[in-house]
mmCIF file of C-alpha atoms and ligand atoms in Angstrom:
data_model
loop_
_atom_site.group_PDB
_atom_site.id
_atom_site.type_symbol
_atom_site.label_atom_id
_atom_site.label_comp_id
_atom_site.label_asym_id
_atom_site.label_seq_id
_atom_site.Cartn_x
_atom_site.Cartn_y
_atom_site.Cartn_z
ATOM 1 C CA MET A 514 -78.479 -28.476 -30.915
ATOM 2 C CA SER A 515 -76.779 -29.248 -27.636
ATOM 3 C CA HIS A 516 -73.622 -30.882 -28.951
ATOM 4 C CA PRO A 517 -71.307 -29.162 -31.373
ATOM 5 C CA SER A 518 -70.061 -30.676 -34.630
ATOM 6 C CA VAL A 519 -66.475 -30.196 -35.805
ATOM 7 C CA PRO A 520 -64.783 -27.279 -34.091
ATOM 8 C CA HIS A 521 -64.555 -24.151 -36.216
ATOM 9 C CA HIS A 522 -61.307 -23.050 -34.575
ATOM 10 C CA ILE A 523 -58.721 -25.403 -33.009
ATOM 11 C CA ALA A 524 -55.813 -24.024 -30.965
ATOM 12 C CA ILE A 525 -52.835 -26.169 -29.935
ATOM 13 C CA VAL A 526 -50.010 -25.867 -27.393
ATOM 14 C CA MET A 527 -47.498 -28.062 -29.214
ATOM 15 C CA ASP A 528 -45.565 -29.321 -26.186
ATOM 16 C CA GLY A 529 -43.201 -32.252 -25.675
ATOM 17 C CA ASN A 530 -40.622 -31.865 -28.462
ATOM 18 C CA GLY A 531 -37.703 -31.768 -26.021
ATOM 19 C CA ARG A 532 -38.811 -34.912 -24.171
ATOM 20 C CA TRP A 533 -39.406 -36.694 -27.475
ATOM 21 C CA ALA A 534 -35.788 -36.016 -28.460
ATOM 22 C CA THR A 535 -34.257 -36.713 -25.048
ATOM 23 C CA GLY A 536 -36.056 -40.070 -24.938
ATOM 24 C CA ARG A 537 -34.177 -40.974 -28.129
ATOM 25 C CA TYR A 538 -30.806 -39.606 -26.934
ATOM 26 C CA LEU A 539 -31.086 -36.843 -29.538
ATOM 27 C CA PRO A 540 -30.478 -33.107 -29.084
ATOM 28 C CA ARG A 541 -33.612 -31.120 -28.213
ATOM 29 C CA VAL A 542 -33.530 -29.334 -31.565
ATOM 30 C CA ALA A 543 -34.092 -32.723 -33.265
ATOM 31 C CA GLY A 544 -37.398 -32.856 -31.369
ATOM 32 C CA HIS A 545 -38.353 -29.434 -32.696
ATOM 33 C CA LYS A 546 -37.529 -30.605 -36.233
ATOM 34 C CA GLN A 547 -39.806 -33.602 -35.768
ATOM 35 C CA GLY A 548 -42.384 -31.180 -34.374
ATOM 36 C CA VAL A 549 -42.435 -29.353 -37.708
ATOM 37 C CA GLU A 550 -43.283 -32.679 -39.393
ATOM 38 C CA ALA A 551 -46.152 -33.220 -36.965
ATOM 39 C CA LEU A 552 -47.364 -29.699 -37.689
ATOM 40 C CA ARG A 553 -47.388 -30.336 -41.432
ATOM 41 C CA THR A 554 -49.559 -33.435 -40.858
ATOM 42 C CA CYS A 555 -51.825 -31.469 -38.536
ATOM 43 C CA VAL A 556 -52.370 -28.653 -41.048
ATOM 44 C CA GLN A 557 -53.233 -31.219 -43.714
ATOM 45 C CA SER A 558 -55.632 -33.024 -41.343
ATOM 46 C CA CYS A 559 -57.387 -29.756 -40.524
ATOM 47 C CA VAL A 560 -57.811 -28.982 -44.227
ATOM 48 C CA ASP A 561 -59.169 -32.506 -44.830
ATOM 49 C CA ARG A 562 -61.655 -32.213 -41.952
ATOM 50 C CA GLY A 563 -62.992 -28.815 -42.945
ATOM 51 C CA ILE A 564 -61.623 -26.995 -39.896
ATOM 52 C CA ALA A 565 -61.707 -23.250 -40.633
ATOM 53 C CA VAL A 566 -59.000 -21.975 -38.272
ATOM 54 C CA LEU A 567 -55.909 -23.558 -36.703
ATOM 55 C CA THR A 568 -53.814 -21.591 -34.201
ATOM 56 C CA VAL A 569 -50.585 -23.068 -32.842
ATOM 57 C CA PHE A 570 -48.190 -21.989 -30.105
ATOM 58 C CA ALA A 571 -44.676 -22.258 -31.554
ATOM 59 C CA PHE A 572 -42.574 -19.961 -29.327
ATOM 60 C CA SER A 573 -43.677 -18.207 -26.167
ATOM 61 C CA SER A 574 -42.524 -14.865 -24.736
ATOM 62 C CA GLU A 575 -40.978 -16.977 -21.965
ATOM 63 C CA ASN A 576 -39.089 -19.350 -24.274
ATOM 64 C CA TRP A 577 -36.274 -16.757 -24.596
ATOM 65 C CA SER A 578 -35.142 -18.095 -21.199
ATOM 66 C CA ARG A 579 -33.996 -21.368 -22.809
ATOM 67 C CA PRO A 580 -30.336 -22.079 -23.587
ATOM 68 C CA ILE A 581 -29.039 -19.866 -26.384
ATOM 69 C CA GLU A 582 -28.376 -22.857 -28.721
ATOM 70 C CA GLU A 583 -31.982 -23.943 -28.422
ATOM 71 C CA VAL A 584 -33.347 -20.439 -29.055
ATOM 72 C CA SER A 585 -31.141 -19.954 -32.110
ATOM 73 C CA GLY A 586 -32.007 -23.478 -33.291
ATOM 74 C CA LEU A 587 -35.701 -22.593 -33.104
ATOM 75 C CA MET A 588 -35.177 -19.325 -35.027
ATOM 76 C CA GLU A 589 -33.251 -21.171 -37.726
ATOM 77 C CA LEU A 590 -35.908 -23.864 -37.911
ATOM 78 C CA LEU A 591 -38.619 -21.255 -38.376
ATOM 79 C CA GLY A 592 -36.751 -19.789 -41.351
ATOM 80 C CA MET A 593 -36.193 -23.239 -42.875
ATOM 81 C CA ALA A 594 -39.786 -24.319 -42.312
ATOM 82 C CA LEU A 595 -41.093 -21.170 -43.997
ATOM 83 C CA THR A 596 -39.010 -21.717 -47.128
ATOM 84 C CA ARG A 597 -39.929 -25.384 -47.326
ATOM 85 C CA GLU A 598 -43.574 -25.336 -46.267
ATOM 86 C CA VAL A 599 -45.041 -22.258 -47.953
ATOM 87 C CA PRO A 600 -45.370 -24.012 -51.358
ATOM 88 C CA HIS A 601 -47.338 -26.876 -49.674
ATOM 89 C CA LEU A 602 -49.545 -24.361 -47.893
ATOM 90 C CA GLN A 603 -50.183 -22.626 -51.208
ATOM 91 C CA ALA A 604 -51.203 -25.880 -52.837
ATOM 92 C CA ASN A 605 -53.619 -26.557 -49.967
ATOM 93 C CA GLY A 606 -55.258 -23.130 -49.845
ATOM 94 C CA VAL A 607 -53.831 -22.285 -46.411
ATOM 95 C CA ARG A 608 -53.514 -18.655 -45.338
ATOM 96 C CA MET A 609 -50.783 -17.958 -42.778
ATOM 97 C CA HIS A 610 -50.767 -15.290 -40.106
ATOM 98 C CA PHE A 611 -48.016 -14.678 -37.573
ATOM 99 C CA VAL A 612 -49.171 -13.618 -34.170
ATOM 100 C CA GLY A 613 -46.787 -12.191 -31.614
ATOM 101 C CA ASN A 614 -44.258 -9.468 -30.925
ATOM 102 C CA ARG A 615 -42.279 -9.260 -34.144
ATOM 103 C CA SER A 616 -40.188 -6.283 -33.100
ATOM 104 C CA GLN A 617 -37.954 -8.561 -30.969
ATOM 105 C CA LEU A 618 -37.194 -10.896 -33.896
ATOM 106 C CA SER A 619 -34.270 -10.483 -36.291
ATOM 107 C CA SER A 620 -34.964 -8.476 -39.448
ATOM 108 C CA LYS A 621 -34.350 -11.630 -41.501
ATOM 109 C CA VAL A 622 -37.001 -13.578 -39.577
ATOM 110 C CA GLN A 623 -39.395 -10.612 -39.749
ATOM 111 C CA ALA A 624 -38.965 -10.435 -43.523
ATOM 112 C CA GLY A 625 -39.597 -14.201 -43.834
ATOM 113 C CA LEU A 626 -42.820 -13.920 -41.833
ATOM 114 C CA ALA A 627 -44.074 -10.981 -43.882
ATOM 115 C CA GLN A 628 -43.282 -12.793 -47.138
ATOM 116 C CA ALA A 629 -45.112 -15.976 -46.071
ATOM 117 C CA GLU A 630 -48.169 -13.912 -45.147
ATOM 118 C CA LEU A 631 -48.056 -12.073 -48.442
ATOM 119 C CA ASP A 632 -47.585 -15.254 -50.481
ATOM 120 C CA THR A 633 -50.594 -16.969 -48.874
ATOM 121 C CA ALA A 634 -52.859 -13.921 -48.512
ATOM 122 C CA GLN A 635 -55.338 -15.027 -51.198
ATOM 123 C CA ASN A 636 -55.912 -18.521 -49.734
ATOM 124 C CA GLN A 637 -59.248 -19.323 -48.151
ATOM 125 C CA ARG A 638 -59.505 -22.963 -47.084
ATOM 126 C CA LEU A 639 -57.806 -22.745 -43.698
ATOM 127 C CA ILE A 640 -56.590 -19.802 -41.645
ATOM 128 C CA PHE A 641 -53.352 -20.916 -39.986
ATOM 129 C CA ASN A 642 -52.144 -18.693 -37.141
ATOM 130 C CA VAL A 643 -48.633 -19.317 -35.868
ATOM 131 C CA CYS A 644 -48.054 -17.746 -32.450
ATOM 132 C CA PHE A 645 -44.376 -16.919 -32.302
ATOM 133 C CA ASN A 646 -42.864 -14.741 -29.581
ATOM 134 C CA TYR A 647 -46.428 -14.642 -28.309
ATOM 135 C CA GLY A 648 -47.813 -14.357 -24.808
ATOM 136 C CA GLY A 649 -51.424 -13.914 -23.738
ATOM 137 C CA ARG A 650 -50.403 -11.130 -21.359
ATOM 138 C CA TRP A 651 -48.454 -9.372 -24.100
ATOM 139 C CA ASP A 652 -51.558 -9.491 -26.308
ATOM 140 C CA ILE A 653 -53.870 -8.005 -23.675
ATOM 141 C CA ALA A 654 -51.331 -5.272 -22.860
ATOM 142 C CA GLN A 655 -50.663 -4.381 -26.507
ATOM 143 C CA ALA A 656 -54.412 -4.220 -27.192
ATOM 144 C CA ALA A 657 -54.930 -1.895 -24.206
ATOM 145 C CA GLN A 658 -52.009 0.284 -25.316
ATOM 146 C CA LYS A 659 -53.558 0.640 -28.799
ATOM 147 C CA LEU A 660 -56.833 1.824 -27.288
ATOM 148 C CA VAL A 661 -55.113 4.292 -24.960
ATOM 149 C CA LYS A 662 -53.091 5.675 -27.871
ATOM 150 C CA ASN A 663 -56.295 6.211 -29.882
ATOM 151 C CA GLY A 664 -58.097 7.708 -26.886
ATOM 152 C CA GLN A 665 -60.704 4.914 -26.949
ATOM 153 C CA PRO A 666 -62.457 3.663 -23.804
ATOM 154 C CA ILE A 667 -61.287 0.222 -22.682
ATOM 155 C CA THR A 668 -64.341 -1.965 -23.150
ATOM 156 C CA GLU A 669 -64.498 -5.726 -23.740
ATOM 157 C CA MET A 670 -65.536 -5.218 -27.338
ATOM 158 C CA ALA A 671 -62.836 -2.657 -28.059
ATOM 159 C CA LEU A 672 -60.151 -4.848 -26.490
ATOM 160 C CA ASP A 673 -61.389 -7.841 -28.447
ATOM 161 C CA ARG A 674 -61.034 -5.904 -31.690
ATOM 162 C CA ALA A 675 -57.531 -4.747 -30.796
ATOM 163 C CA MET A 676 -56.224 -8.237 -29.989
ATOM 164 C CA ALA A 677 -53.712 -9.971 -32.216
ATOM 165 C CA LEU A 678 -56.310 -12.655 -33.076
ATOM 166 C CA ALA A 679 -59.146 -10.248 -33.890
ATOM 167 C CA HIS A 680 -59.361 -11.689 -37.408
ATOM 168 C CA VAL A 681 -60.793 -15.013 -36.142
ATOM 169 C CA PRO A 682 -63.476 -16.111 -33.649
ATOM 170 C CA ASP A 683 -62.323 -17.531 -30.304
ATOM 171 C CA PRO A 684 -61.027 -21.120 -30.302
ATOM 172 C CA ASP A 685 -63.666 -23.799 -29.746
ATOM 173 C CA LEU A 686 -61.187 -26.516 -28.835
ATOM 174 C CA LEU A 687 -57.822 -25.959 -27.144
ATOM 175 C CA ILE A 688 -55.470 -28.940 -27.221
ATOM 176 C CA ARG A 689 -52.278 -29.301 -25.195
ATOM 177 C CA THR A 690 -49.940 -32.202 -25.881
ATOM 178 C CA GLY A 691 -47.073 -33.311 -23.620
ATOM 179 C CA GLY A 692 -49.065 -34.027 -20.464
ATOM 180 C CA GLU A 693 -48.868 -30.651 -18.678
ATOM 181 C CA LEU A 694 -52.168 -29.302 -17.365
ATOM 182 C CA ARG A 695 -51.504 -25.594 -17.770
ATOM 183 C CA ILE A 696 -52.018 -22.736 -20.219
ATOM 184 C CA SER A 697 -48.432 -21.328 -20.109
ATOM 185 C CA ASN A 698 -49.546 -17.826 -21.171
ATOM 186 C CA PHE A 699 -51.271 -18.988 -24.372
ATOM 187 C CA LEU A 700 -54.647 -17.511 -25.419
ATOM 188 C CA LEU A 701 -55.606 -16.060 -22.015
ATOM 189 C CA TRP A 702 -58.333 -13.780 -23.354
ATOM 190 C CA GLN A 703 -59.604 -15.911 -26.218
ATOM 191 C CA SER A 704 -59.879 -19.240 -24.341
ATOM 192 C CA ALA A 705 -62.611 -17.977 -21.998
ATOM 193 C CA TYR A 706 -65.094 -20.537 -23.389
ATOM 194 C CA SER A 707 -62.836 -23.004 -25.181
ATOM 195 C CA GLU A 708 -63.125 -26.707 -24.468
ATOM 196 C CA PHE A 709 -59.776 -27.979 -23.120
ATOM 197 C CA TYR A 710 -58.266 -31.271 -24.207
ATOM 198 C CA PHE A 711 -55.039 -32.531 -22.633
ATOM 199 C CA THR A 712 -53.102 -35.518 -23.886
ATOM 200 C CA ASP A 713 -49.882 -37.178 -22.695
ATOM 201 C CA LYS A 714 -48.851 -37.725 -26.309
ATOM 202 C CA LEU A 715 -45.726 -35.722 -27.116
ATOM 203 C CA TRP A 716 -46.188 -33.243 -29.965
ATOM 204 C CA PRO A 717 -43.997 -35.114 -32.532
ATOM 205 C CA ASP A 718 -46.251 -38.187 -31.991
ATOM 206 C CA PHE A 719 -49.481 -36.234 -32.512
ATOM 207 C CA ASP A 720 -50.917 -37.660 -35.758
ATOM 208 C CA ALA A 721 -54.236 -37.521 -37.621
ATOM 209 C CA ALA A 722 -55.747 -40.204 -35.347
ATOM 210 C CA ALA A 723 -54.758 -38.178 -32.263
ATOM 211 C CA LEU A 724 -56.459 -35.117 -33.742
ATOM 212 C CA ASP A 725 -59.571 -37.211 -34.348
ATOM 213 C CA ASP A 726 -59.548 -38.317 -30.682
ATOM 214 C CA ALA A 727 -59.547 -34.652 -29.657
ATOM 215 C CA ILE A 728 -62.415 -33.867 -32.035
ATOM 216 C CA VAL A 729 -64.421 -36.846 -30.721
ATOM 217 C CA PHE A 730 -63.900 -35.511 -27.175
ATOM 218 C CA PHE A 731 -65.033 -32.063 -28.317
ATOM 219 C CA LYS A 732 -68.233 -33.466 -29.775
ATOM 220 C CA THR A 733 -69.200 -34.936 -26.399
ATOM 221 C CA ARG A 734 -69.035 -31.584 -24.618
ATOM 222 C CA GLU A 735 -72.128 -29.545 -23.888
ATOM 223 C CA ARG A 736 -71.239 -25.902 -24.436
ATOM 224 C CA ARG A 737 -73.457 -23.901 -22.162
ATOM 225 C CA PHE A 738 -71.910 -20.419 -22.314
ATOM 226 C CA GLY A 739 -73.314 -19.647 -18.875
ATOM 227 C CA MET A 740 -76.793 -21.018 -19.546
ATOM 228 C CA THR A 741 -78.381 -24.114 -18.027
ATOM 229 C CA SER A 742 -78.629 -27.445 -19.736
ATOM 230 C CA ALA A 743 -82.435 -27.145 -19.838
ATOM 231 C CA GLN A 744 -82.222 -23.783 -21.581
ATOM 232 C CA LEU A 745 -80.057 -25.273 -24.311
ATOM 233 C CA LYS A 746 -82.795 -27.763 -25.142
ATOM 234 C CA THR A 747 -85.280 -24.997 -25.893
ATOM 235 C CA HIS A 748 -82.942 -22.472 -27.492
ATOM 236 C CA ASP A 749 -80.533 -22.654 -30.379
ATOM 237 C CA GLN A 750 -77.152 -23.108 -28.798
ATOM 238 C CA PRO A 751 -75.161 -19.954 -29.418
ATOM 239 C CA HIS A 752 -72.511 -20.801 -31.971
ATOM 240 C CA PRO A 753 -69.179 -19.387 -30.803
ATOM 241 C CA ALA A 754 -68.763 -17.627 -34.146
ATOM 242 C CA LYS A 755 -72.092 -15.896 -33.540
ATOM 243 C CA VAL A 756 -71.118 -14.992 -29.993
ATOM 244 C CA HIS A 757 -67.986 -13.441 -31.422
ATOM 245 C CA ALA A 758 -69.919 -11.604 -34.120
ATOM 246 C CA VAL A 759 -72.236 -10.149 -31.489
ATOM 247 C CA ARG A 760 -69.320 -9.181 -29.262
ATOM 248 C CA VAL A 761 -67.427 -7.370 -31.974
ATOM 249 C CA ALA A 762 -70.482 -5.824 -33.644
HETATM 250 C C1 IPE B 216 -42.586 -27.369 -27.155
HETATM 251 O O1 IPE B 216 -41.787 -28.437 -26.790
HETATM 252 C C2 IPE B 216 -41.926 -26.479 -28.190
HETATM 253 C C3 IPE B 216 -41.473 -25.178 -27.680
HETATM 254 C C4 IPE B 216 -41.692 -24.699 -26.505
HETATM 255 C C5 IPE B 216 -40.695 -24.377 -28.598
HETATM 256 P P1 IPE B 216 -40.755 -28.301 -25.591
HETATM 257 O O2 IPE B 216 -39.444 -27.885 -26.148
HETATM 258 O O3 IPE B 216 -41.291 -27.451 -24.513
HETATM 259 O O4 IPE B 216 -40.667 -29.812 -25.129
HETATM 260 P P2 IPE B 216 -40.538 -30.340 -23.619
HETATM 261 O O5 IPE B 216 -41.706 -29.800 -22.865
HETATM 262 O O6 IPE B 216 -39.237 -29.836 -23.108
HETATM 263 O O7 IPE B 216 -40.591 -31.829 -23.775
HETATM 264 C C1 IPE B 217 -45.498 -23.703 -24.048
HETATM 265 O O1 IPE B 217 -44.654 -24.754 -23.755
HETATM 266 C C2 IPE B 217 -44.982 -22.909 -25.215
HETATM 267 C C3 IPE B 217 -45.013 -23.585 -26.505
HETATM 268 C C4 IPE B 217 -45.477 -24.777 -26.769
HETATM 269 C C5 IPE B 217 -44.476 -22.822 -27.596
HETATM 270 P P1 IPE B 217 -43.512 -24.647 -22.655
HETATM 271 O O2 IPE B 217 -42.818 -25.948 -22.658
HETATM 272 O O3 IPE B 217 -42.675 -23.447 -22.893
HETATM 273 O O4 IPE B 217 -44.351 -24.438 -21.318
HETATM 274 P P2 IPE B 217 -43.901 -24.617 -19.798
HETATM 275 O O5 IPE B 217 -42.625 -23.856 -19.625
HETATM 276 O O6 IPE B 217 -43.693 -26.081 -19.559
HETATM 277 O O7 IPE B 217 -45.042 -24.086 -19.009
HETATM 278 MG MG1 MG B 218 -42.414 -27.867 -22.865
#
């Protein structure tokens, strides 16, 4: 098998909310609100397509540098979205995980995150990771600190197990909306072999058809994992989930 079928794990940098709002003479926070709607559609589309894991970038370690009104608007929106969306997630069998540095969030937000995780803990159709106050560098550093604290040697496997996303295999497809061609401190460690898909579409405009375009692109890629094309024709292509299983074994 030289071409993959549907990606097991999709990761998304949901970018372009601010420009979506500004283009409509609306405040930036209105773009983030519309972004939550797009995210609801995306979660549903992933469930419908049998995607196993969806990981989204909702707030980066660097986003604290934004104007205070925008940061507090985003915090408020997170709280509102949790209250409103968790029942839908329940109905759809979606399990939520929050990934990021929680200690810098208000105790109210922290409690909301913990409750949403608890409420959805039994669900098994889709694992939905929301990266909030997350940075790829933070993750690598916190993983290394854990190992040092436990007196463990810093190996690739040990680091992998200590990462905030250790509960899922690496993303197969990494999508960025909003036209920027950069990673902005998202999954630095885990995207080593992800296929990258960039689209100019702004996140609030990213619908089910846009997700399908990204999946069609993914299916055309030949994932070689360091091997040659000829080798892939004679060997079973290593499935990323298997690669992960071997790495963490
Ligand atoms: C992404 O949209 C959402 C967050 C970073 C919270 P932006 O707010 O970055 O939107 P643009 O890039 O300014 O259009
Ligand atoms: C990345 O988008 C972070 C999120 C989508 C949450 P940014 O808009 O913050 O990225 P830069 O600043 O343009 O690189
Ligand atoms: Mg942006």
